[in-house]
Amino acid sequence: LTGVDSLAVAIGTAHGLYSKTPKIDFQRLAEIREVVDVPLVLHGASDVPDEFVRRTIELGVTKVNVATELKIAFAGAVKAWFA
């Protein structure tokens, strides 16, 4: 065993925003969940449709990274404050 606390899975997402809807490999996620007994992480979920994120959670993802979405919201609020 590796002793890792969590595992970020490569299933079709990446950090940042997408030019088109990402193709998420739900089958791969299900297969990983079957053989791994650590929390799974979805990186790059900021621009992923909500229904896709829900499905990944149903398949075992326990941490969803949405930093880009938070940065955009924060920047918008700061701009509005100083406008």
PDB file of N, CA and C in Angstrom:
ATOM      1  N   LEU A   1       0.828  -1.193   0.000  1.00  0.00           N
ATOM      2  CA  LEU A   1       0.000   0.000   0.000  1.00  0.00           C
ATOM      3  C   LEU A   1       0.867   1.249   0.000  1.00  0.00           C
ATOM      4  N   THR A   2       0.333   2.305  -0.548  1.00  0.00           N
ATOM      5  CA  THR A   2       1.107   3.543  -0.680  1.00  0.00           C
ATOM      6  C   THR A   2       1.022   4.445   0.538  1.00  0.00           C
ATOM      7  N   GLY A   3      -0.030   4.336   1.327  1.00  0.00           N
ATOM      8  CA  GLY A   3      -0.196   5.202   2.477  1.00  0.00           C
ATOM      9  C   GLY A   3      -0.729   6.578   2.142  1.00  0.00           C
ATOM     10  N   VAL A   4      -1.235   6.768   0.930  1.00  0.00           N
ATOM     11  CA  VAL A   4      -1.771   8.079   0.553  1.00  0.00           C
ATOM     12  C   VAL A   4      -3.072   8.356   1.295  1.00  0.00           C
ATOM     13  N   ASP A   5      -3.367   9.641   1.490  1.00  0.00           N
ATOM     14  CA  ASP A   5      -4.601  10.051   2.158  1.00  0.00           C
ATOM     15  C   ASP A   5      -5.774  10.129   1.199  1.00  0.00           C
ATOM     16  N   SER A   6      -5.490  10.440  -0.063  1.00  0.00           N
ATOM     17  CA  SER A   6      -6.534  10.535  -1.085  1.00  0.00           C
ATOM     18  C   SER A   6      -5.886  10.335  -2.451  1.00  0.00           C
ATOM     19  N   LEU A   7      -6.734  10.146  -3.462  1.00  0.00           N
ATOM     20  CA  LEU A   7      -6.236   9.890  -4.809  1.00  0.00           C
ATOM     21  C   LEU A   7      -6.993  10.755  -5.806  1.00  0.00           C
ATOM     22  N   ALA A   8      -6.256  11.611  -6.515  1.00  0.00           N
ATOM     23  CA  ALA A   8      -6.849  12.418  -7.586  1.00  0.00           C
ATOM     24  C   ALA A   8      -6.851  11.562  -8.847  1.00  0.00           C
ATOM     25  N   VAL A   9      -8.037  11.313  -9.370  1.00  0.00           N
ATOM     26  CA  VAL A   9      -8.174  10.400 -10.502  1.00  0.00           C
ATOM     27  C   VAL A   9      -8.156  11.144 -11.833  1.00  0.00           C
ATOM     28  N   ALA A  10      -7.552  10.531 -12.841  1.00  0.00           N
ATOM     29  CA  ALA A  10      -7.510  11.089 -14.194  1.00  0.00           C
ATOM     30  C   ALA A  10      -8.667  10.489 -14.985  1.00  0.00           C
ATOM     31  N   ILE A  11      -9.783  11.230 -15.038  1.00  0.00           N
ATOM     32  CA  ILE A  11     -10.972  10.709 -15.717  1.00  0.00           C
ATOM     33  C   ILE A  11     -11.523  11.686 -16.751  1.00  0.00           C
ATOM     34  N   GLY A  12     -10.714  12.674 -17.140  1.00  0.00           N
ATOM     35  CA  GLY A  12     -11.142  13.594 -18.188  1.00  0.00           C
ATOM     36  C   GLY A  12     -11.284  15.044 -17.781  1.00  0.00           C
ATOM     37  N   THR A  13     -10.924  15.373 -16.554  1.00  0.00           N
ATOM     38  CA  THR A  13     -10.991  16.765 -16.112  1.00  0.00           C
ATOM     39  C   THR A  13      -9.583  17.329 -15.978  1.00  0.00           C
ATOM     40  N   ALA A  14      -9.508  18.658 -15.955  1.00  0.00           N
ATOM     41  CA  ALA A  14      -8.225  19.347 -15.793  1.00  0.00           C
ATOM     42  C   ALA A  14      -8.500  20.681 -15.118  1.00  0.00           C
ATOM     43  N   HIS A  15      -7.475  21.281 -14.563  1.00  0.00           N
ATOM     44  CA  HIS A  15      -7.639  22.578 -13.905  1.00  0.00           C
ATOM     45  C   HIS A  15      -8.030  23.647 -14.915  1.00  0.00           C
ATOM     46  N   GLY A  16      -8.793  24.635 -14.481  1.00  0.00           N
ATOM     47  CA  GLY A  16      -9.165  25.759 -15.331  1.00  0.00           C
ATOM     48  C   GLY A  16     -10.520  25.574 -15.980  1.00  0.00           C
ATOM     49  N   LEU A  17     -10.805  26.454 -16.950  1.00  0.00           N
ATOM     50  CA  LEU A  17     -12.082  26.416 -17.653  1.00  0.00           C
ATOM     51  C   LEU A  17     -11.924  25.648 -18.959  1.00  0.00           C
ATOM     52  N   TYR A  18     -13.027  25.136 -19.464  1.00  0.00           N
ATOM     53  CA  TYR A  18     -13.020  24.311 -20.666  1.00  0.00           C
ATOM     54  C   TYR A  18     -13.586  25.075 -21.855  1.00  0.00           C
ATOM     55  N   SER A  19     -13.073  24.794 -23.045  1.00  0.00           N
ATOM     56  CA  SER A  19     -13.631  25.390 -24.262  1.00  0.00           C
ATOM     57  C   SER A  19     -14.861  24.614 -24.721  1.00  0.00           C
ATOM     58  N   LYS A  20     -14.972  23.356 -24.269  1.00  0.00           N
ATOM     59  CA  LYS A  20     -16.160  22.540 -24.535  1.00  0.00           C
ATOM     60  C   LYS A  20     -16.357  21.606 -23.343  1.00  0.00           C
ATOM     61  N   THR A  21     -17.534  21.025 -23.246  1.00  0.00           N
ATOM     62  CA  THR A  21     -17.847  20.147 -22.116  1.00  0.00           C
ATOM     63  C   THR A  21     -16.868  18.974 -22.080  1.00  0.00           C
ATOM     64  N   PRO A  22     -16.237  18.738 -20.934  1.00  0.00           N
ATOM     65  CA  PRO A  22     -15.277  17.636 -20.848  1.00  0.00           C
ATOM     66  C   PRO A  22     -15.974  16.279 -20.945  1.00  0.00           C
ATOM     67  N   LYS A  23     -15.253  15.308 -21.477  1.00  0.00           N
ATOM     68  CA  LYS A  23     -15.758  13.936 -21.535  1.00  0.00           C
ATOM     69  C   LYS A  23     -15.212  13.204 -20.315  1.00  0.00           C
ATOM     70  N   ILE A  24     -16.091  12.936 -19.383  1.00  0.00           N
ATOM     71  CA  ILE A  24     -15.667  12.276 -18.149  1.00  0.00           C
ATOM     72  C   ILE A  24     -15.852  10.772 -18.298  1.00  0.00           C
ATOM     73  N   ASP A  25     -14.828  10.030 -17.939  1.00  0.00           N
ATOM     74  CA  ASP A  25     -14.853   8.571 -18.042  1.00  0.00           C
ATOM     75  C   ASP A  25     -15.425   7.989 -16.745  1.00  0.00           C
ATOM     76  N   PHE A  26     -16.751   7.941 -16.684  1.00  0.00           N
ATOM     77  CA  PHE A  26     -17.428   7.436 -15.488  1.00  0.00           C
ATOM     78  C   PHE A  26     -17.111   5.961 -15.253  1.00  0.00           C
ATOM     79  N   GLN A  27     -16.948   5.202 -16.324  1.00  0.00           N
ATOM     80  CA  GLN A  27     -16.624   3.776 -16.198  1.00  0.00           C
ATOM     81  C   GLN A  27     -15.271   3.594 -15.515  1.00  0.00           C
ATOM     82  N   ARG A  28     -14.286   4.383 -15.925  1.00  0.00           N
ATOM     83  CA  ARG A  28     -12.963   4.302 -15.290  1.00  0.00           C
ATOM     84  C   ARG A  28     -13.067   4.641 -13.808  1.00  0.00           C
ATOM     85  N   LEU A  29     -13.848   5.670 -13.484  1.00  0.00           N
ATOM     86  CA  LEU A  29     -14.028   6.054 -12.082  1.00  0.00           C
ATOM     87  C   LEU A  29     -14.629   4.906 -11.281  1.00  0.00           C
ATOM     88  N   ALA A  30     -15.644   4.260 -11.830  1.00  0.00           N
ATOM     89  CA  ALA A  30     -16.274   3.123 -11.143  1.00  0.00           C
ATOM     90  C   ALA A  30     -15.268   1.994 -10.929  1.00  0.00           C
ATOM     91  N   GLU A  31     -14.445   1.736 -11.933  1.00  0.00           N
ATOM     92  CA  GLU A  31     -13.440   0.674 -11.816  1.00  0.00           C
ATOM     93  C   GLU A  31     -12.382   1.022 -10.770  1.00  0.00           C
ATOM     94  N   ILE A  32     -11.964   2.268 -10.732  1.00  0.00           N
ATOM     95  CA  ILE A  32     -10.992   2.702  -9.725  1.00  0.00           C
ATOM     96  C   ILE A  32     -11.585   2.546  -8.330  1.00  0.00           C
ATOM     97  N   ARG A  33     -12.820   2.974  -8.160  1.00  0.00           N
ATOM     98  CA  ARG A  33     -13.482   2.888  -6.852  1.00  0.00           C
ATOM     99  C   ARG A  33     -13.530   1.449  -6.356  1.00  0.00           C
ATOM    100  N   GLU A  34     -13.678   0.499  -7.268  1.00  0.00           N
ATOM    101  CA  GLU A  34     -13.752  -0.919  -6.890  1.00  0.00           C
ATOM    102  C   GLU A  34     -12.448  -1.451  -6.295  1.00  0.00           C
ATOM    103  N   VAL A  35     -11.323  -0.885  -6.708  1.00  0.00           N
ATOM    104  CA  VAL A  35     -10.033  -1.443  -6.285  1.00  0.00           C
ATOM    105  C   VAL A  35      -9.238  -0.554  -5.334  1.00  0.00           C
ATOM    106  N   VAL A  36      -9.722   0.655  -5.082  1.00  0.00           N
ATOM    107  CA  VAL A  36      -8.999   1.595  -4.226  1.00  0.00           C
ATOM    108  C   VAL A  36      -9.846   1.912  -3.004  1.00  0.00           C
ATOM    109  N   ASP A  37      -9.204   1.895  -1.846  1.00  0.00           N
ATOM    110  CA  ASP A  37      -9.933   2.145  -0.603  1.00  0.00           C
ATOM    111  C   ASP A  37      -9.464   3.438   0.066  1.00  0.00           C
ATOM    112  N   VAL A  38      -9.318   4.494  -0.734  1.00  0.00           N
ATOM    113  CA  VAL A  38      -8.995   5.818  -0.205  1.00  0.00           C
ATOM    114  C   VAL A  38      -9.969   6.813  -0.828  1.00  0.00           C
ATOM    115  N   PRO A  39     -10.166   7.974  -0.198  1.00  0.00           N
ATOM    116  CA  PRO A  39     -11.052   8.991  -0.783  1.00  0.00           C
ATOM    117  C   PRO A  39     -10.562   9.413  -2.169  1.00  0.00           C
ATOM    118  N   LEU A  40     -11.501   9.558  -3.099  1.00  0.00           N
ATOM    119  CA  LEU A  40     -11.174   9.968  -4.460  1.00  0.00           C
ATOM    120  C   LEU A  40     -11.420  11.459  -4.635  1.00  0.00           C
ATOM    121  N   VAL A  41     -10.554  12.105  -5.420  1.00  0.00           N
ATOM    122  CA  VAL A  41     -10.602  13.550  -5.636  1.00  0.00           C
ATOM    123  C   VAL A  41     -10.865  13.833  -7.111  1.00  0.00           C
ATOM    124  N   LEU A  42     -11.765  14.785  -7.375  1.00  0.00           N
ATOM    125  CA  LEU A  42     -12.025  15.245  -8.734  1.00  0.00           C
ATOM    126  C   LEU A  42     -11.384  16.612  -8.901  1.00  0.00           C
ATOM    127  N   HIS A  43     -10.302  16.674  -9.680  1.00  0.00           N
ATOM    128  CA  HIS A  43      -9.650  17.952  -9.976  1.00  0.00           C
ATOM    129  C   HIS A  43     -10.348  18.628 -11.139  1.00  0.00           C
ATOM    130  N   GLY A  44     -10.286  19.939 -11.184  1.00  0.00           N
ATOM    131  CA  GLY A  44     -10.784  20.679 -12.335  1.00  0.00           C
ATOM    132  C   GLY A  44     -12.279  20.609 -12.535  1.00  0.00           C
ATOM    133  N   ALA A  45     -13.053  20.735 -11.473  1.00  0.00           N
ATOM    134  CA  ALA A  45     -14.508  20.610 -11.579  1.00  0.00           C
ATOM    135  C   ALA A  45     -15.221  21.949 -11.726  1.00  0.00           C
ATOM    136  N   SER A  46     -14.482  23.048 -11.787  1.00  0.00           N
ATOM    137  CA  SER A  46     -15.111  24.374 -11.836  1.00  0.00           C
ATOM    138  C   SER A  46     -16.069  24.550 -12.995  1.00  0.00           C
ATOM    139  N   ASP A  47     -15.750  24.029 -14.140  1.00  0.00           N
ATOM    140  CA  ASP A  47     -16.551  24.250 -15.341  1.00  0.00           C
ATOM    141  C   ASP A  47     -17.278  22.981 -15.786  1.00  0.00           C
ATOM    142  N   VAL A  48     -17.318  21.988 -14.913  1.00  0.00           N
ATOM    143  CA  VAL A  48     -17.981  20.717 -15.218  1.00  0.00           C
ATOM    144  C   VAL A  48     -19.466  20.853 -14.881  1.00  0.00           C
ATOM    145  N   PRO A  49     -20.348  20.392 -15.760  1.00  0.00           N
ATOM    146  CA  PRO A  49     -21.785  20.478 -15.466  1.00  0.00           C
ATOM    147  C   PRO A  49     -22.135  19.812 -14.131  1.00  0.00           C
ATOM    148  N   ASP A  50     -23.082  20.421 -13.420  1.00  0.00           N
ATOM    149  CA  ASP A  50     -23.475  19.917 -12.097  1.00  0.00           C
ATOM    150  C   ASP A  50     -23.865  18.446 -12.121  1.00  0.00           C
ATOM    151  N   GLU A  51     -24.583  18.029 -13.159  1.00  0.00           N
ATOM    152  CA  GLU A  51     -25.028  16.630 -13.204  1.00  0.00           C
ATOM    153  C   GLU A  51     -23.840  15.674 -13.325  1.00  0.00           C
ATOM    154  N   PHE A  52     -22.755  16.109 -13.977  1.00  0.00           N
ATOM    155  CA  PHE A  52     -21.556  15.281 -14.061  1.00  0.00           C
ATOM    156  C   PHE A  52     -20.901  15.174 -12.689  1.00  0.00           C
ATOM    157  N   VAL A  53     -20.839  16.297 -11.978  1.00  0.00           N
ATOM    158  CA  VAL A  53     -20.238  16.290 -10.637  1.00  0.00           C
ATOM    159  C   VAL A  53     -21.050  15.386  -9.715  1.00  0.00           C
ATOM    160  N   ARG A  54     -22.373  15.495  -9.777  1.00  0.00           N
ATOM    161  CA  ARG A  54     -23.223  14.627  -8.948  1.00  0.00           C
ATOM    162  C   ARG A  54     -22.942  13.153  -9.236  1.00  0.00           C
ATOM    163  N   ARG A  55     -22.796  12.824 -10.506  1.00  0.00           N
ATOM    164  CA  ARG A  55     -22.539  11.428 -10.895  1.00  0.00           C
ATOM    165  C   ARG A  55     -21.197  10.956 -10.341  1.00  0.00           C
ATOM    166  N   THR A  56     -20.174  11.799 -10.377  1.00  0.00           N
ATOM    167  CA  THR A  56     -18.878  11.384  -9.832  1.00  0.00           C
ATOM    168  C   THR A  56     -18.977  11.142  -8.326  1.00  0.00           C
ATOM    169  N   ILE A  57     -19.785  11.948  -7.650  1.00  0.00           N
ATOM    170  CA  ILE A  57     -19.987  11.749  -6.211  1.00  0.00           C
ATOM    171  C   ILE A  57     -20.699  10.420  -5.966  1.00  0.00           C
ATOM    172  N   GLU A  58     -21.698  10.124  -6.778  1.00  0.00           N
ATOM    173  CA  GLU A  58     -22.395   8.834  -6.665  1.00  0.00           C
ATOM    174  C   GLU A  58     -21.433   7.667  -6.862  1.00  0.00           C
ATOM    175  N   LEU A  59     -20.402   7.887  -7.674  1.00  0.00           N
ATOM    176  CA  LEU A  59     -19.432   6.833  -7.973  1.00  0.00           C
ATOM    177  C   LEU A  59     -18.237   6.830  -7.020  1.00  0.00           C
ATOM    178  N   GLY A  60     -18.266   7.665  -5.985  1.00  0.00           N
ATOM    179  CA  GLY A  60     -17.239   7.573  -4.959  1.00  0.00           C
ATOM    180  C   GLY A  60     -16.332   8.764  -4.744  1.00  0.00           C
ATOM    181  N   VAL A  61     -16.462   9.818  -5.540  1.00  0.00           N
ATOM    182  CA  VAL A  61     -15.634  11.006  -5.311  1.00  0.00           C
ATOM    183  C   VAL A  61     -16.070  11.668  -4.009  1.00  0.00           C
ATOM    184  N   THR A  62     -15.102  12.006  -3.155  1.00  0.00           N
ATOM    185  CA  THR A  62     -15.423  12.627  -1.869  1.00  0.00           C
ATOM    186  C   THR A  62     -14.884  14.048  -1.740  1.00  0.00           C
ATOM    187  N   LYS A  63     -14.045  14.475  -2.686  1.00  0.00           N
ATOM    188  CA  LYS A  63     -13.514  15.842  -2.676  1.00  0.00           C
ATOM    189  C   LYS A  63     -13.568  16.376  -4.099  1.00  0.00           C
ATOM    190  N   VAL A  64     -14.184  17.546  -4.246  1.00  0.00           N
ATOM    191  CA  VAL A  64     -14.347  18.162  -5.561  1.00  0.00           C
ATOM    192  C   VAL A  64     -13.625  19.505  -5.546  1.00  0.00           C
ATOM    193  N   ASN A  65     -12.649  19.674  -6.426  1.00  0.00           N
ATOM    194  CA  ASN A  65     -11.864  20.907  -6.474  1.00  0.00           C
ATOM    195  C   ASN A  65     -12.472  21.898  -7.460  1.00  0.00           C
ATOM    196  N   VAL A  66     -12.794  23.088  -6.953  1.00  0.00           N
ATOM    197  CA  VAL A  66     -13.434  24.133  -7.761  1.00  0.00           C
ATOM    198  C   VAL A  66     -12.737  25.483  -7.565  1.00  0.00           C
ATOM    199  N   ALA A  67     -11.426  25.479  -7.446  1.00  0.00           N
ATOM    200  CA  ALA A  67     -10.682  26.706  -7.153  1.00  0.00           C
ATOM    201  C   ALA A  67     -10.882  27.780  -8.215  1.00  0.00           C
ATOM    202  N   THR A  68     -10.928  27.405  -9.481  1.00  0.00           N
ATOM    203  CA  THR A  68     -11.103  28.406 -10.536  1.00  0.00           C
ATOM    204  C   THR A  68     -12.425  29.134 -10.365  1.00  0.00           C
ATOM    205  N   GLU A  69     -13.476  28.396 -10.058  1.00  0.00           N
ATOM    206  CA  GLU A  69     -14.793  29.002  -9.837  1.00  0.00           C
ATOM    207  C   GLU A  69     -14.752  29.991  -8.669  1.00  0.00           C
ATOM    208  N   LEU A  70     -14.074  29.607  -7.603  1.00  0.00           N
ATOM    209  CA  LEU A  70     -13.956  30.489  -6.439  1.00  0.00           C
ATOM    210  C   LEU A  70     -13.143  31.739  -6.767  1.00  0.00           C
ATOM    211  N   LYS A  71     -12.072  31.581  -7.531  1.00  0.00           N
ATOM    212  CA  LYS A  71     -11.242  32.728  -7.913  1.00  0.00           C
ATOM    213  C   LYS A  71     -12.026  33.711  -8.773  1.00  0.00           C
ATOM    214  N   ILE A  72     -12.834  33.198  -9.688  1.00  0.00           N
ATOM    215  CA  ILE A  72     -13.652  34.063 -10.545  1.00  0.00           C
ATOM    216  C   ILE A  72     -14.672  34.828  -9.706  1.00  0.00           C
ATOM    217  N   ALA A  73     -15.334  34.141  -8.781  1.00  0.00           N
ATOM    218  CA  ALA A  73     -16.323  34.793  -7.914  1.00  0.00           C
ATOM    219  C   ALA A  73     -15.654  35.852  -7.039  1.00  0.00           C
ATOM    220  N   PHE A  74     -14.504  35.529  -6.481  1.00  0.00           N
ATOM    221  CA  PHE A  74     -13.776  36.469  -5.633  1.00  0.00           C
ATOM    222  C   PHE A  74     -13.364  37.706  -6.421  1.00  0.00           C
ATOM    223  N   ALA A  75     -12.795  37.495  -7.606  1.00  0.00           N
ATOM    224  CA  ALA A  75     -12.357  38.625  -8.435  1.00  0.00           C
ATOM    225  C   ALA A  75     -13.539  39.509  -8.812  1.00  0.00           C
ATOM    226  N   GLY A  76     -14.680  38.901  -9.120  1.00  0.00           N
ATOM    227  CA  GLY A  76     -15.877  39.674  -9.449  1.00  0.00           C
ATOM    228  C   GLY A  76     -16.353  40.509  -8.280  1.00  0.00           C
ATOM    229  N   ALA A  77     -16.306  39.941  -7.082  1.00  0.00           N
ATOM    230  CA  ALA A  77     -16.734  40.670  -5.890  1.00  0.00           C
ATOM    231  C   ALA A  77     -15.783  41.831  -5.587  1.00  0.00           C
ATOM    232  N   VAL A  78     -14.493  41.610  -5.747  1.00  0.00           N
ATOM    233  CA  VAL A  78     -13.516  42.677  -5.508  1.00  0.00           C
ATOM    234  C   VAL A  78     -13.714  43.809  -6.516  1.00  0.00           C
ATOM    235  N   LYS A  79     -13.903  43.463  -7.779  1.00  0.00           N
ATOM    236  CA  LYS A  79     -14.138  44.484  -8.812  1.00  0.00           C
ATOM    237  C   LYS A  79     -15.406  45.277  -8.508  1.00  0.00           C
ATOM    238  N   ALA A  80     -16.458  44.585  -8.088  1.00  0.00           N
ATOM    239  CA  ALA A  80     -17.720  45.261  -7.763  1.00  0.00           C
ATOM    240  C   ALA A  80     -17.541  46.192  -6.568  1.00  0.00           C
ATOM    241  N   TRP A  81     -16.772  45.774  -5.587  1.00  0.00           N
ATOM    242  CA  TRP A  81     -16.534  46.578  -4.388  1.00  0.00           C
ATOM    243  C   TRP A  81     -15.837  47.891  -4.733  1.00  0.00           C
ATOM    244  N   PHE A  82     -14.863  47.809  -5.638  1.00  0.00           N
ATOM    245  CA  PHE A  82     -14.089  48.994  -5.988  1.00  0.00           C
ATOM    246  C   PHE A  82     -14.691  49.803  -7.138  1.00  0.00           C
ATOM    247  N   ALA A  83     -15.767  49.343  -7.713  1.00  0.00           N
ATOM    248  CA  ALA A  83     -16.389  50.051  -8.852  1.00  0.00           C
ATOM    249  C   ALA A  83     -17.105  51.311  -8.397  1.00  0.00           C
TER     250      ALA A  83
END
